[in-house]
mmCIF file of C-alpha atoms and ligand atoms in Angstrom:
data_model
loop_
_atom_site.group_PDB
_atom_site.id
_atom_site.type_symbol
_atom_site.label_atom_id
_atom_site.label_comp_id
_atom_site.label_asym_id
_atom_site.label_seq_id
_atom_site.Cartn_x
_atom_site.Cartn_y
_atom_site.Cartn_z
ATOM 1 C CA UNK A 1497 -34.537 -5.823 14.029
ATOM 2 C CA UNK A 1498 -31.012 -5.110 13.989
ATOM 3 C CA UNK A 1499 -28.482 -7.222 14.231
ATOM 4 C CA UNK A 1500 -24.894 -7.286 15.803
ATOM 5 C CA UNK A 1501 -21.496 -7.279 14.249
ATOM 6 C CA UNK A 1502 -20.920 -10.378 15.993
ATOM 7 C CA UNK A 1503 -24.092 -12.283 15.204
ATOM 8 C CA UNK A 1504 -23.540 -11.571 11.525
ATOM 9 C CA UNK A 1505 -20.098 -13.003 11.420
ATOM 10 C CA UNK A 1506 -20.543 -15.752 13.937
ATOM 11 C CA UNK A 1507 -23.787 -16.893 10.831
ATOM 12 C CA UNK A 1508 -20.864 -16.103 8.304
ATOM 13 C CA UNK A 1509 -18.441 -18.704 9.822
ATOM 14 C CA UNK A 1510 -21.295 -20.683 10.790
ATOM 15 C CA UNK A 1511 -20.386 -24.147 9.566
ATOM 16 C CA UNK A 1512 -23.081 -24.831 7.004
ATOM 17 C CA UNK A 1513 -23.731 -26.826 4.080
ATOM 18 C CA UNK A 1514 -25.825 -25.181 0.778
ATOM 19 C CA UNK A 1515 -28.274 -27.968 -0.800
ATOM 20 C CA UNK A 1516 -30.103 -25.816 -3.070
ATOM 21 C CA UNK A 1517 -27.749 -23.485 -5.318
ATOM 22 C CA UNK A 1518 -28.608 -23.206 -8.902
ATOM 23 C CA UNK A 1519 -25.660 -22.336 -10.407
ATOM 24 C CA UNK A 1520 -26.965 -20.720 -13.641
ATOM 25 C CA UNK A 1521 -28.536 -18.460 -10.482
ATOM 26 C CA UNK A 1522 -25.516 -17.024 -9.651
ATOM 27 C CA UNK A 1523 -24.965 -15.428 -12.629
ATOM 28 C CA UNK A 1524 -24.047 -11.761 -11.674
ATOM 29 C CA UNK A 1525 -25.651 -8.932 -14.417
ATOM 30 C CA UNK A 1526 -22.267 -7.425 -14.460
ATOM 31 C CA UNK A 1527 -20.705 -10.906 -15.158
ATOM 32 C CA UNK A 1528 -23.355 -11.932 -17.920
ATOM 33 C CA UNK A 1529 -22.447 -8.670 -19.880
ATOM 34 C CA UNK A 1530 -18.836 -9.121 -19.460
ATOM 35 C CA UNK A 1531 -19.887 -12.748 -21.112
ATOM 36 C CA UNK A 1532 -21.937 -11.254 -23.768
ATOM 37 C CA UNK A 1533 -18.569 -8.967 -24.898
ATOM 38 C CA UNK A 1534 -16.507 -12.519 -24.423
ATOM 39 C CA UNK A 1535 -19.272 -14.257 -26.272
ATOM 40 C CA UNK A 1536 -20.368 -12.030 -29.049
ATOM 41 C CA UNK A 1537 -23.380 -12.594 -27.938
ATOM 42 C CA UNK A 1538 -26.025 -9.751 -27.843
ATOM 43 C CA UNK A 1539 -29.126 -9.894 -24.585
ATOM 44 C CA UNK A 1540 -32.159 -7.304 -25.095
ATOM 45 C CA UNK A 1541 -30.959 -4.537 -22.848
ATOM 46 C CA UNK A 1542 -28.834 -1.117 -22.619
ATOM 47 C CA UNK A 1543 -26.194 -1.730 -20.034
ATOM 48 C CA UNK A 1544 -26.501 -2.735 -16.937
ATOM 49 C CA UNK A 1545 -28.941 0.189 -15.096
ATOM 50 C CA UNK A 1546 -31.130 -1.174 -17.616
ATOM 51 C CA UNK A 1547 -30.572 -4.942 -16.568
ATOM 52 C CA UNK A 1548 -30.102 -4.837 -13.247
ATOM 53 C CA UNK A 1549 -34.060 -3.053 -13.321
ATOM 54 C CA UNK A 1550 -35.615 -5.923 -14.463
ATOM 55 C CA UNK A 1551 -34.950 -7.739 -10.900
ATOM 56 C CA UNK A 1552 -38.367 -6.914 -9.449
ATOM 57 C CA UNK A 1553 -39.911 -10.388 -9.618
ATOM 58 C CA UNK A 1554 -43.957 -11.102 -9.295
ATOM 59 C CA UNK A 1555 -43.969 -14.504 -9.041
ATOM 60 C CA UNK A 1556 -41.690 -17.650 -10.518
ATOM 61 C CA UNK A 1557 -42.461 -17.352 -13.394
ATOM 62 C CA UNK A 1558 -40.970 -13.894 -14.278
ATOM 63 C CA UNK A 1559 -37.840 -14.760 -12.498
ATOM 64 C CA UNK A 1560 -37.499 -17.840 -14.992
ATOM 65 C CA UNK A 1561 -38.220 -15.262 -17.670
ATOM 66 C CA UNK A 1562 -35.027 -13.472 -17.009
ATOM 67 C CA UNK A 1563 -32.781 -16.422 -15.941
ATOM 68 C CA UNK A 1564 -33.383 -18.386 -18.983
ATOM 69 C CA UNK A 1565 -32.769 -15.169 -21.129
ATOM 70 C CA UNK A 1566 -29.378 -14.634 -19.572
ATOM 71 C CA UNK A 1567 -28.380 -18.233 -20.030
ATOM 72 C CA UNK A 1568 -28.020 -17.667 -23.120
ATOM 73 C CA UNK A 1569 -24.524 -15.768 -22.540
ATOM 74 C CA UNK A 1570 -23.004 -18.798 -20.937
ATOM 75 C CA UNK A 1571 -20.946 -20.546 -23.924
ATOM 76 C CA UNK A 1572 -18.063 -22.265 -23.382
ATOM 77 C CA UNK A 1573 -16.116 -24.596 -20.922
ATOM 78 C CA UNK A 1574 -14.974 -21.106 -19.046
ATOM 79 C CA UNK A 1575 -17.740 -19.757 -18.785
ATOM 80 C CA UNK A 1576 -19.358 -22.749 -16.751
ATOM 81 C CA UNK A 1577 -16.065 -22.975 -15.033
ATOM 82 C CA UNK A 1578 -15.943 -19.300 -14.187
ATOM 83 C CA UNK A 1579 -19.394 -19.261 -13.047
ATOM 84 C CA UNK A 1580 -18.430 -21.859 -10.712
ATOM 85 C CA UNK A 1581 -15.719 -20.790 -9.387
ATOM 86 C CA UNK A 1582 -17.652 -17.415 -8.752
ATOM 87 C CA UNK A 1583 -19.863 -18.932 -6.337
ATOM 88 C CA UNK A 1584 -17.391 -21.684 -4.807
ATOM 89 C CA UNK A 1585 -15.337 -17.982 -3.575
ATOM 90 C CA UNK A 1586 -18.848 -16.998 -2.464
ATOM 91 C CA UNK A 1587 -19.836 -19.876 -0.649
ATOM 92 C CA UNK A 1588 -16.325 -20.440 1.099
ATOM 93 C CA UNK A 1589 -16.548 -16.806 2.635
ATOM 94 C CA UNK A 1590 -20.085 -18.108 3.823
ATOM 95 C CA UNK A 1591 -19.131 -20.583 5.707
ATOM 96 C CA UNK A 1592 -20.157 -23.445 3.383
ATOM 97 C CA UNK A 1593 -18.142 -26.631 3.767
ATOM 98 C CA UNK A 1594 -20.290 -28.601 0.941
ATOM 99 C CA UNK A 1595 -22.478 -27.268 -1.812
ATOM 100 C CA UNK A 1596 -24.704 -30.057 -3.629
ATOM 101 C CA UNK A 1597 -25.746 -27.389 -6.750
ATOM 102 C CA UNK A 1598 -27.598 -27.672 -9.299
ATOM 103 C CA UNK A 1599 -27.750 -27.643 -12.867
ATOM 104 C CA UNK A 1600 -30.074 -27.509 -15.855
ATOM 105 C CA UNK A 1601 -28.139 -29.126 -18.978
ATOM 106 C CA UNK A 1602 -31.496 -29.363 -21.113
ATOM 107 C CA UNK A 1603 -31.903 -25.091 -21.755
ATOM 108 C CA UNK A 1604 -27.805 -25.339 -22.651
ATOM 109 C CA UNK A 1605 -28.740 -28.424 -25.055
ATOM 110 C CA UNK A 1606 -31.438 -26.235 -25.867
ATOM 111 C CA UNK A 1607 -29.089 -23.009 -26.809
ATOM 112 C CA UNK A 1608 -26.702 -25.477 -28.653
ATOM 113 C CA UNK A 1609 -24.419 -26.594 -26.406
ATOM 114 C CA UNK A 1610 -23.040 -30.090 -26.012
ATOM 115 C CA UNK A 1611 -23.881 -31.622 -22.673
ATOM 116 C CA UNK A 1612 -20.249 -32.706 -21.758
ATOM 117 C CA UNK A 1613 -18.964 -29.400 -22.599
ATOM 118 C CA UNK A 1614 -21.205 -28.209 -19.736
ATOM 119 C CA UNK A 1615 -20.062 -31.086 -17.281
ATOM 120 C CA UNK A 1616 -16.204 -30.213 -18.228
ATOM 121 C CA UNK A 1617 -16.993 -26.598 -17.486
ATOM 122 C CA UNK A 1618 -18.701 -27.128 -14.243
ATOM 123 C CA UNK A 1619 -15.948 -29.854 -13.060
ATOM 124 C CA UNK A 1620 -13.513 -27.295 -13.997
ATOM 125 C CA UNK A 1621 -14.622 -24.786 -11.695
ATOM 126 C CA UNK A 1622 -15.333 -27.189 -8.771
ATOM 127 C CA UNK A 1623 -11.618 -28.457 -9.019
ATOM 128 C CA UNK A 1624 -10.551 -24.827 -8.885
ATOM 129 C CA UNK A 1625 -12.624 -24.664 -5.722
ATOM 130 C CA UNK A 1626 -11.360 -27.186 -4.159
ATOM 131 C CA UNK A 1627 -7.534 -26.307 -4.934
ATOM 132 C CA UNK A 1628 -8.303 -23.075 -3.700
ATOM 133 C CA UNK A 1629 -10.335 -23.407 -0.348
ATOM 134 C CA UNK A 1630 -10.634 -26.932 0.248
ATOM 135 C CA UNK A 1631 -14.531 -26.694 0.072
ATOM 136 C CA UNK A 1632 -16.644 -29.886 -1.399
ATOM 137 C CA UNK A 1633 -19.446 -29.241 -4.030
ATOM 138 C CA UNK A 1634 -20.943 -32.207 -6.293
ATOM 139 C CA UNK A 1635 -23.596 -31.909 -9.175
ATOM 140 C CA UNK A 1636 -27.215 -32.454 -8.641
ATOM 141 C CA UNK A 1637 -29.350 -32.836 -12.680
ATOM 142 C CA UNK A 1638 -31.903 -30.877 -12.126
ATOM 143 C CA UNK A 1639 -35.213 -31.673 -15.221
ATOM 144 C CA UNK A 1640 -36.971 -28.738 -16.268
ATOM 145 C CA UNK A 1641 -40.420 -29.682 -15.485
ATOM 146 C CA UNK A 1642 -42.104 -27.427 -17.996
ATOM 147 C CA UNK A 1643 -40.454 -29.255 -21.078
ATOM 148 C CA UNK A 1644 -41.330 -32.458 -22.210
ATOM 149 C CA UNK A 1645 -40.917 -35.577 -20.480
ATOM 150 C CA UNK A 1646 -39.238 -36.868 -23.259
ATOM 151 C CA UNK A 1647 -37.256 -33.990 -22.956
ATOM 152 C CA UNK A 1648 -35.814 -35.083 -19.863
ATOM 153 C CA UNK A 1649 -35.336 -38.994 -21.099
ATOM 154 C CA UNK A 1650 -32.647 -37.125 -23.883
ATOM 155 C CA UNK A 1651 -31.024 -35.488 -21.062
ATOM 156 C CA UNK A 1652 -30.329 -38.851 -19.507
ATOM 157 C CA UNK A 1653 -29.090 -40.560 -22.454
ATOM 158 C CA UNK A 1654 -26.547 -37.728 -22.683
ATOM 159 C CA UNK A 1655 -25.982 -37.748 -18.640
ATOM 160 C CA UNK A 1656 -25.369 -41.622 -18.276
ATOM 161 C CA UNK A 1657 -22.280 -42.369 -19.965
ATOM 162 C CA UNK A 1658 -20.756 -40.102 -16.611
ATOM 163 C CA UNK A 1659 -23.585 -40.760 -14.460
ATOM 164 C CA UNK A 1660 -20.663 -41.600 -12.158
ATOM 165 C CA UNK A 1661 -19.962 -37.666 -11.643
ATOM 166 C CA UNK A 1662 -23.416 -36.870 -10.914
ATOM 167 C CA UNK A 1663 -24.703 -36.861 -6.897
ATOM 168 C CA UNK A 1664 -28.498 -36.352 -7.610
ATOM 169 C CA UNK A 1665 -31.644 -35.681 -10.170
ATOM 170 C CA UNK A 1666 -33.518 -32.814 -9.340
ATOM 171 C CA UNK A 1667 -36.597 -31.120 -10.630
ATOM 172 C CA UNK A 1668 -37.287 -27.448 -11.443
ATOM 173 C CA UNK A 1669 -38.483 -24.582 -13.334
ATOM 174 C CA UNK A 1670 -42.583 -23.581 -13.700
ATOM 175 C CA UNK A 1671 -44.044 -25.633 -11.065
ATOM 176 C CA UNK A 1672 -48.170 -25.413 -10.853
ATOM 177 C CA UNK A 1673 -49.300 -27.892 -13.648
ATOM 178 C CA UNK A 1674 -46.409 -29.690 -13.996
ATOM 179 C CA UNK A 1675 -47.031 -32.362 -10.758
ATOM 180 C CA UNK A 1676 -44.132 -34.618 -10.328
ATOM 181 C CA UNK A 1677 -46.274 -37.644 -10.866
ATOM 182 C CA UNK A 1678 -45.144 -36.851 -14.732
ATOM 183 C CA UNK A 1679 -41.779 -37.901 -14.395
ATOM 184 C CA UNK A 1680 -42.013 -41.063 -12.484
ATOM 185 C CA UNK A 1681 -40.288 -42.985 -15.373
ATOM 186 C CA UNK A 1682 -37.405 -40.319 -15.243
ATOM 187 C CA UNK A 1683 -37.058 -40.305 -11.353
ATOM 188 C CA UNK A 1684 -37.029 -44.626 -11.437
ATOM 189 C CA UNK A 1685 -34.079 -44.599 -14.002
ATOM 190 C CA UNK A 1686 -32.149 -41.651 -12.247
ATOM 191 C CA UNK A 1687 -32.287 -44.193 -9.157
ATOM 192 C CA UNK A 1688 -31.199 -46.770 -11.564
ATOM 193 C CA UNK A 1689 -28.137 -44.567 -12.372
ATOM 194 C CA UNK A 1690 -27.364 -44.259 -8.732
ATOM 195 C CA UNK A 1691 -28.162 -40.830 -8.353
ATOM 196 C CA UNK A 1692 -29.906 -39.567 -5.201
ATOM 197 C CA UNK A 1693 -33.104 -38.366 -5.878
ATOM 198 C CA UNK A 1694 -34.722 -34.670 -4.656
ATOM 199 C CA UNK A 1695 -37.202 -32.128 -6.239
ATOM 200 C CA UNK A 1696 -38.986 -28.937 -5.859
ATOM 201 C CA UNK A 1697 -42.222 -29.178 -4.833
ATOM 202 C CA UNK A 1698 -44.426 -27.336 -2.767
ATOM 203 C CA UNK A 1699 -43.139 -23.830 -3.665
ATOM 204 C CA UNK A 1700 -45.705 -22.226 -5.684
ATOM 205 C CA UNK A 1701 -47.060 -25.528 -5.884
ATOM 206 C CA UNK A 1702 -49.787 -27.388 -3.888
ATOM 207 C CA UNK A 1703 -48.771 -29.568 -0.763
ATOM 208 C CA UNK A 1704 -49.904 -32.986 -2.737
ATOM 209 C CA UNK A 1705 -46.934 -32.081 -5.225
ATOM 210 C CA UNK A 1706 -44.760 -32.562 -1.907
ATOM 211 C CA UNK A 1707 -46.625 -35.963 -1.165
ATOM 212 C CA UNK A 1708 -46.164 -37.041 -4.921
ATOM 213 C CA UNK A 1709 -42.592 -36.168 -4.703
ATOM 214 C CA UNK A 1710 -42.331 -38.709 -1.801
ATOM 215 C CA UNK A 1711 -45.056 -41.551 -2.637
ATOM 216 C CA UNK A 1712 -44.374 -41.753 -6.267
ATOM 217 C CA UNK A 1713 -40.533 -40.030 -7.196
ATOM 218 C CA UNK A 1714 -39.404 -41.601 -3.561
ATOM 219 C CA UNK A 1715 -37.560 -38.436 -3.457
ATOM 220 C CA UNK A 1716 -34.905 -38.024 -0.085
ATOM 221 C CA UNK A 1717 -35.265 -34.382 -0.280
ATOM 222 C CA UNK A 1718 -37.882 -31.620 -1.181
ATOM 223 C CA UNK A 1719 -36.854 -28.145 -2.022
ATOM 224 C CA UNK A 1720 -38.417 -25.327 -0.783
ATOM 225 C CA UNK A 1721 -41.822 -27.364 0.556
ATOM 226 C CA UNK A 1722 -42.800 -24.425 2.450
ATOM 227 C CA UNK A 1723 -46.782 -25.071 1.484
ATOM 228 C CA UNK A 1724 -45.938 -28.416 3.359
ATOM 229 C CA UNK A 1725 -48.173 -26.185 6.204
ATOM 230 C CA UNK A 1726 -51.237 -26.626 4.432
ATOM 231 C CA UNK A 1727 -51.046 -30.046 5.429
ATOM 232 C CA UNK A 1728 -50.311 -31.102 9.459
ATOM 233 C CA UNK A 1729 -50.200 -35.280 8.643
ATOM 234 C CA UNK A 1730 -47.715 -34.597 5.954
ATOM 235 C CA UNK A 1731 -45.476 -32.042 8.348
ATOM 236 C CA UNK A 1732 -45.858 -35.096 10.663
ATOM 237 C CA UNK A 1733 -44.628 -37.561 7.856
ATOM 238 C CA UNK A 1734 -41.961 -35.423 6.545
ATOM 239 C CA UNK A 1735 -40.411 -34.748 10.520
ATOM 240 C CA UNK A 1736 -40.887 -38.869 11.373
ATOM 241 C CA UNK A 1737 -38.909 -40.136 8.138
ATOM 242 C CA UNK A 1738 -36.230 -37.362 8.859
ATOM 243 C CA UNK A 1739 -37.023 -35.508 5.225
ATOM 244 C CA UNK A 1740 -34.780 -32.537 4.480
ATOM 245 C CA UNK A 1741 -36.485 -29.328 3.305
ATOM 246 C CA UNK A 1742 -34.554 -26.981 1.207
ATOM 247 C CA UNK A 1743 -35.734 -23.310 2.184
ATOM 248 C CA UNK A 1744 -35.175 -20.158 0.928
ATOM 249 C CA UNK A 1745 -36.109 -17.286 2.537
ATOM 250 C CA UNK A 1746 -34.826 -14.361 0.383
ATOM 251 C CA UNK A 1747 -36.257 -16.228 -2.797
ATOM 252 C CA UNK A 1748 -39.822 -17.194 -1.095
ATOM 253 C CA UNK A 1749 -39.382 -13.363 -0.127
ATOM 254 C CA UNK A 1750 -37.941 -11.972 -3.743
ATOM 255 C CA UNK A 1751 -40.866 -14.209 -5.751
ATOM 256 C CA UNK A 1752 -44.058 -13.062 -3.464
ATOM 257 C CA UNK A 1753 -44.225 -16.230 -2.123
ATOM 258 C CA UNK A 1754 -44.145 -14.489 1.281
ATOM 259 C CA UNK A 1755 -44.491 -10.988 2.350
ATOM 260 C CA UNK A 1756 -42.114 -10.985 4.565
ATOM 261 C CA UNK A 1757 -39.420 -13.522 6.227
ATOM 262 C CA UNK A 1758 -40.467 -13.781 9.132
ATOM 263 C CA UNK A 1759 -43.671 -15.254 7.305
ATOM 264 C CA UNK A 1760 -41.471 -18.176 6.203
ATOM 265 C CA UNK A 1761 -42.377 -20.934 7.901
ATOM 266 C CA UNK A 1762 -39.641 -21.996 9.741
ATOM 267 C CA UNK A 1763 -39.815 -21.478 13.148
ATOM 268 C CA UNK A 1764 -43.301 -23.508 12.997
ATOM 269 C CA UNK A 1765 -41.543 -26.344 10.823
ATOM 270 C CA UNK A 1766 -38.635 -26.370 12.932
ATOM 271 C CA UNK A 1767 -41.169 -26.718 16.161
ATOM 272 C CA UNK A 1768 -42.663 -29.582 14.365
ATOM 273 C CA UNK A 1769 -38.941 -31.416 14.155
ATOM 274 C CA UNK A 1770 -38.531 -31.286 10.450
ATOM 275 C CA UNK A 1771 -35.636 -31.279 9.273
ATOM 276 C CA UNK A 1772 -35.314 -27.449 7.688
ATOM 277 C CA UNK A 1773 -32.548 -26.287 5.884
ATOM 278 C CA UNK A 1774 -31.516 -22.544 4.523
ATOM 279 C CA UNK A 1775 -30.476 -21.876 1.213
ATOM 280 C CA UNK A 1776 -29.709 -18.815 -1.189
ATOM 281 C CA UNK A 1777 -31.566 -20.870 -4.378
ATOM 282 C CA UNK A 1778 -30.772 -17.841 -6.611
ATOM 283 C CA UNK A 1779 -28.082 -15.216 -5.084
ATOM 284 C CA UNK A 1780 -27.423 -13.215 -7.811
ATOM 285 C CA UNK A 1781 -31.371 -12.981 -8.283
ATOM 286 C CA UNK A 1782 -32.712 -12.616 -5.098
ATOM 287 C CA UNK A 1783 -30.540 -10.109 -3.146
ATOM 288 C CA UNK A 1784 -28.006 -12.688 -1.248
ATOM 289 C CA UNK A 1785 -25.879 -15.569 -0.544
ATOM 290 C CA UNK A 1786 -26.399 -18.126 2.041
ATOM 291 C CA UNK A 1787 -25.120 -16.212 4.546
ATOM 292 C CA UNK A 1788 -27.467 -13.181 4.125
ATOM 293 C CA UNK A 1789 -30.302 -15.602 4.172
ATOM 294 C CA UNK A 1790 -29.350 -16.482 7.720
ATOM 295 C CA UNK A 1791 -28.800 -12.956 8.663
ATOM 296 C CA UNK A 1792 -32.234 -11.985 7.153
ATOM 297 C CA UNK A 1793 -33.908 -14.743 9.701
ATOM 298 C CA UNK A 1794 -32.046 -13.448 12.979
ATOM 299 C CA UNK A 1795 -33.097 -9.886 11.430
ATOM 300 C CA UNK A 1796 -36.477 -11.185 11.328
ATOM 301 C CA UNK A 1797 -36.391 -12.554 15.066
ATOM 302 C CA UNK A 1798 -34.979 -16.353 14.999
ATOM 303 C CA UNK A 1799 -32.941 -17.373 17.512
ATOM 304 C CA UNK A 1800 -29.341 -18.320 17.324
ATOM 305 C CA UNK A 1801 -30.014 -21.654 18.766
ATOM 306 C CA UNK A 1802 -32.188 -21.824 15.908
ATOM 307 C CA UNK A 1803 -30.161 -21.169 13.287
ATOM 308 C CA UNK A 1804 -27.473 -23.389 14.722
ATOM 309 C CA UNK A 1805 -30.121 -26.610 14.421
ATOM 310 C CA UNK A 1806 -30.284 -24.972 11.052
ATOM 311 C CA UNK A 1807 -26.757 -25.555 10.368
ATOM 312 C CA UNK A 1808 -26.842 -28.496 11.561
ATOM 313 C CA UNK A 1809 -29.681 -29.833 9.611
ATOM 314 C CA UNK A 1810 -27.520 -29.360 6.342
ATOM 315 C CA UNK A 1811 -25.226 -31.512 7.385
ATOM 316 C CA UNK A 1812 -27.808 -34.853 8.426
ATOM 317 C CA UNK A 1813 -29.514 -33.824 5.176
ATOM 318 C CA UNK A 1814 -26.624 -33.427 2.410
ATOM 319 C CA UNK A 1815 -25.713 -36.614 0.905
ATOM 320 C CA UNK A 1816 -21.925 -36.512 1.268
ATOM 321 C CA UNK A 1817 -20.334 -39.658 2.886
ATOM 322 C CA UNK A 1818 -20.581 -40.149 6.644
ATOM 323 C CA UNK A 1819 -16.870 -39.706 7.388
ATOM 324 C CA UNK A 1820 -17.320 -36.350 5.695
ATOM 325 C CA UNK A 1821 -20.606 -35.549 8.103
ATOM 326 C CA UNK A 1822 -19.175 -36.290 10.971
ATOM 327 C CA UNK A 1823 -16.160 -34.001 10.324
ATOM 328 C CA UNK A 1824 -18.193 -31.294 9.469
ATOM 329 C CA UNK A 1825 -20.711 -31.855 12.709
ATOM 330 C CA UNK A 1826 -17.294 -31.758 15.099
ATOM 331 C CA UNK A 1827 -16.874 -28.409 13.398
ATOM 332 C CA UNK A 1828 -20.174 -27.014 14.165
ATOM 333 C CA UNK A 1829 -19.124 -28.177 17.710
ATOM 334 C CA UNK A 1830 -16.069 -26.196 17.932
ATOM 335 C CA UNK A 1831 -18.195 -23.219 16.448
ATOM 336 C CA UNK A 1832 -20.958 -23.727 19.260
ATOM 337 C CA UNK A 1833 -18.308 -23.379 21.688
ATOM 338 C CA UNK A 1834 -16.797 -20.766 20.605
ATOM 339 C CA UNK A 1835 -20.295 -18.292 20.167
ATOM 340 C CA UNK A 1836 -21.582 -20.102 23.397
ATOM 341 C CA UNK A 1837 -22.883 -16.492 24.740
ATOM 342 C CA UNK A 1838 -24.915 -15.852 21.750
ATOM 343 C CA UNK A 1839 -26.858 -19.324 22.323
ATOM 344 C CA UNK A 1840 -27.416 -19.211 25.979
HETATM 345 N N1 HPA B 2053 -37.850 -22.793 -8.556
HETATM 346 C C1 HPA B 2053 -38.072 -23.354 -9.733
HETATM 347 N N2 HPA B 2053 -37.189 -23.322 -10.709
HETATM 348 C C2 HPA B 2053 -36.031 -22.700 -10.514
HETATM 349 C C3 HPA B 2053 -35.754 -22.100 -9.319
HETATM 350 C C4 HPA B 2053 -36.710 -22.165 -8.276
HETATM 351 O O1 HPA B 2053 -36.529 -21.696 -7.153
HETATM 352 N N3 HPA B 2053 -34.531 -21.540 -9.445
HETATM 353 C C5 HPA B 2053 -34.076 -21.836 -10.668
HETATM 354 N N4 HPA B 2053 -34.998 -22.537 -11.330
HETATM 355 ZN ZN1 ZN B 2054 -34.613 -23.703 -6.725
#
C-alpha cells in the first residue's frame, strides 16, 4: 500500500529512539572502498557494481559473511569516527533522539587493532554528533557468540579499564548453536562492570534462547525475539515484566527470516502488550534506516497509532536516565499533537 507524503515525514520526525544499530552495519559499499584507497587495503571485488551485488542475503549467516569481510577496511581512529558520524547524520534526519549502538571490538582485535583505538574512534564520532545535532548515542559491547567464550573474557579485560564509557554488553553474530546459556560467566561480570545487559536471541534462533537470555544472562532487553511467538507463556512473561524487544523488519525481511513485513510479528506482539521496538539493525545492509523501517510497516498496513506506541516504546525501553526519558516522551507529545488527524 502506498503511503502519503505526510505519513512518511510525520514517521521521519517521529520522535524515536534506535536500540539496535550495529555500527560496523552501516558501513556504506561506496564508503568501504573509499576506505580501502585510504587504507591500502585491498577487499575481493571489482568496484562497486561488483560489491554492491553481493547484497542478496539467504539467511544470517551470509550477511555475516560479507560484513565481517568489509570490516576489514576499517583501520584507524577516523575511520571508526567517520563511520560514526555517518550514521549519527543518518539517524538525526530520522528522527532519532538517542541511539544505544553497538559494537563488536573482538573481529577489530581480531584484524589487529588495539581495542582503545576503536573506543577513541567511536567516541570521536559520537562527540561530533552531538556538537553537531545535539542527538545522544552511548556504546553497547556486543560478544560474538560464535568465537570462544574465552574469547569474550579477553575482550573484557581490554573493555574494563573504561568500563565507565560503556552503557551495555550485548550478544551477536551466528546464533543457532551458540545458546546464551554459554556465556553466563561473561554476562555476570558485564553486570559486575555496571553495564546493562541485552542480547540477541530468538532471531534465527529458538524461543528457549529468548528464555535463557532472561532466566540465566538476566538480560533487560532481547533483540529481535520475533520467534518469541512460538511460545504464548513467554509472550505473556516478556509483556508482564515490561521486556523491550528490538525488531527489525527490513533485516527479518532482507535475511528470509520473513517473507514479507507484514509477516513480522508486530501487530500480534504489540496486541499482546509487549513492549516492541523498531530498528534498522543493519542499514547499509538491509535496504534502510530507521525511518524506512517505519515507513515499510505503514506500507505494509500498521496503523499510525501503532507506530506512535512504537515510538514510544523506545523511549520506556532505552536505558538513558529518566530526566532524559521524560524529555523525550513530552516530545512525542508535542508530535502527537501536531499529526493528531493521522491518529484519529
Ligand atoms: N544478528 C546477529 N549478528 C549480527 C547482526 C544480527 O542481526 N547484525 C550484525 N551482527
Ligand atoms: Zn543485530
Amino acid at each position: 500500500m502506498a503511503i502519503s507524503t505526510r505519513i512518511s515525514q510525520a514517521l521521519q520526525s517521529l520522535p524515536k529512539t534506535e536500540l539496535h544499530l550495529h555500527i560496523e552495519g552501516t558501513l556504506e559499499p561506496e564508503l568501504a572502498l573509499r576506505m580501502t584507497e585510504r587504507n591500502g587495503v585491498t577487499l575481493p571485488f571489482n568496484g562497486l557494481d561488483d560489491l554492491r551485488s553481493r547484497y542478496y542475503f539467504a539467511d544470517l549467516q551470509s550477511f555475516l559473511d560479507l560484513y565481517y569481510q568489509l570490516m576489514s577496511v576499517l583501520r584507524t581512529r577516523e575511520d571508526f569516527s567517520d563511520l560514526m558520524f555517518a550514521y549519527l547524520t543518518h539517524a538525526h534526519k530520522d528522527g532519532v533522539r538517542r541511539a544505544e549502538i553497538f559494537f563488536d571490538p573482538q573481529v577489530h582485535m581480531n584484524n589487529g587493532l588495539d581495542y582503545n583505538l576503536v573506543l577513541d574512534g567511536l567516541q570521536d564520532g559520537i562527540a561530533r554528533g552531538r556538537d553537531a545535532y545535539g542527538i545522544d548515542a552511548a556504546l553497547i559491547l556486543s560478544v560474538v557468540r560464535d568465537l570462544p567464550v574465552e574469547s569474550a573474557q579477553t575482550l573484557l579485560d581490554a573493555a574494563a579499564p573504561r568500563a565507565n564509557e560503556l552503557l551495555a554488553i550485548g550478544l551477536d553474530s551466528a546464533e543457532v548453536g551458540y545458546p546464551p546459556e554459554l556465556f553466563e560467566q561473561v554476562y555476570e561480570r558485564a553486570a559486575g562492570m555496571g553495564l546493562h545487559l541485552a542480547a540477541h536471541a530468538g532471531e534465527e534462533g529458538p524461543s528457549e534462547y529468548i528464555r535463557q537470555a532472561l532466566d540465566v544472562l538476566h538480560v533487560e532487553r532481547i533483540d529481535h525475539g520475533v520467534r518469541i511467538v512460538d511460545d504464548p507463556a513467554l509472550v505473556e512473561r516478556v509483556a508482564a515484566e515490561g521486556i523491550g524487544l528490538t525488531v527489525c523488519p527490513l533485516s527479518s525481511l532482507r535475511l528470509q527470516v520473513v517473507d514479507d513485513v507484514a509477516n513480522v510479528p508486530i501487530r500480534q506482539l504489540l496486541d499482546a502488550g509487549v513492549r516492541v521496538t523498531v530498528n534498522s539493525d543493519d542499514p547499509a545492509y538491509f535496504g534502510g534506516y530507521i525511518a524506512r523501517n517505519y515507513t515499510a510497516l505503514a506500507e505494509a498496513g500498521l496503523p499510525m497509532e501503532a507506530l506512535a506506541t512504537i515510538a514510544g516504546n523506545s523511549i520506556e525501553a532505552c536505558f538513558a536516565p529518566e530526566e532524559d526519558k521524560a524529555a523525550m516522551r513530552a516530545e512525542l507529545d508535542r508530535w502527537k499533537a501536531e499529526y493528531a488527524d493521522l491518529l484519529a
